[in-house]
């Protein structure tokens, strides 16, 4: 099994569910906002794990309200 150390960003992505792409200057409402763990490094670690690599992720996280979702996210 391949062993990898991924060093990169860990973010919490906010995905807004909308009816259409807003036009320039247009304000629209969202039906729902979903929080999804992401970031370039996290996404690479996830993909490598799905390919059965033994992955360790090293990255910095902030101190906002979503930190627990990132810290305890498992494949």
Coordinates of C-alpha atoms in Angstrom, one line a residue:
X1 CA 0.0 0.0 0.0
X2 CA 1.2 3.5 -0.9
X3 CA 1.8 5.8 2.1
X4 CA 1.2 9.5 1.5
X5 CA 1.6 12.7 3.6
X6 CA -0.6 15.4 2.1
X7 CA 0.3 19.0 3.3
X8 CA -2.3 21.5 2.2
X9 CA -5.4 23.5 3.0
X10 CA -8.5 22.4 4.9
X11 CA -11.6 24.5 4.5
X12 CA -15.3 24.2 5.1
X13 CA -17.0 25.0 1.7
X14 CA -20.4 26.6 1.8
X15 CA -22.6 25.4 -1.1
X16 CA -25.7 27.5 -1.8
X17 CA -28.6 25.9 -3.6
X18 CA -30.1 28.5 -5.9
X19 CA -32.6 28.6 -8.8
X20 CA -30.3 30.2 -11.3
X21 CA -26.9 31.9 -11.6
X22 CA -27.3 35.5 -10.5
X23 CA -26.8 38.2 -13.2
X24 CA -24.4 41.0 -12.5
X25 CA -25.6 43.0 -9.6
X26 CA -28.6 40.7 -8.9
X27 CA -29.3 39.6 -5.4
X28 CA -31.0 36.2 -5.1
X29 CA -32.2 34.0 -2.2
X30 CA -30.9 30.5 -1.5
X31 CA -33.1 27.5 -0.7
X32 CA -30.4 25.8 1.4
X33 CA -26.8 26.2 2.4
X34 CA -24.7 23.0 2.9
X35 CA -21.4 22.8 4.7
X36 CA -18.9 20.4 3.0
X37 CA -15.3 19.8 4.1
X38 CA -12.9 20.7 1.3
X39 CA -9.8 22.6 0.4
X40 CA -7.2 21.6 -2.2
X41 CA -5.2 19.4 0.2
X42 CA -8.2 17.8 1.8
X43 CA -9.7 17.0 -1.6
X44 CA -6.4 15.4 -2.7
X45 CA -6.2 13.4 0.6
X46 CA -9.8 12.2 0.1
X47 CA -9.1 11.1 -3.5
X48 CA -5.9 9.2 -2.6
X49 CA -7.8 7.5 0.3
X50 CA -10.5 6.4 -2.2
X51 CA -7.7 4.8 -4.2
X52 CA -6.7 2.8 -1.1
X53 CA -3.6 4.8 -0.2
X54 CA -2.6 5.1 3.4
X55 CA -3.1 8.9 3.8
X56 CA -2.0 11.3 6.5
X57 CA -3.2 14.9 6.2
X58 CA -1.3 17.8 7.7
X59 CA -2.9 21.2 7.5
X60 CA -3.9 24.3 9.5
X61 CA -7.5 25.1 10.4
X62 CA -9.0 28.3 11.8
X63 CA -11.0 28.8 14.9
X64 CA -14.4 29.4 13.5
X65 CA -17.7 27.6 14.2
X66 CA -17.1 25.0 11.5
X67 CA -13.7 23.7 12.9
X68 CA -15.2 20.6 14.5
X69 CA -16.6 19.5 11.1
X70 CA -13.2 19.6 9.6
X71 CA -11.3 18.1 12.5
X72 CA -13.5 15.0 12.7
X73 CA -14.1 14.4 9.0
X74 CA -13.2 10.9 8.0
X75 CA -13.3 9.1 4.7

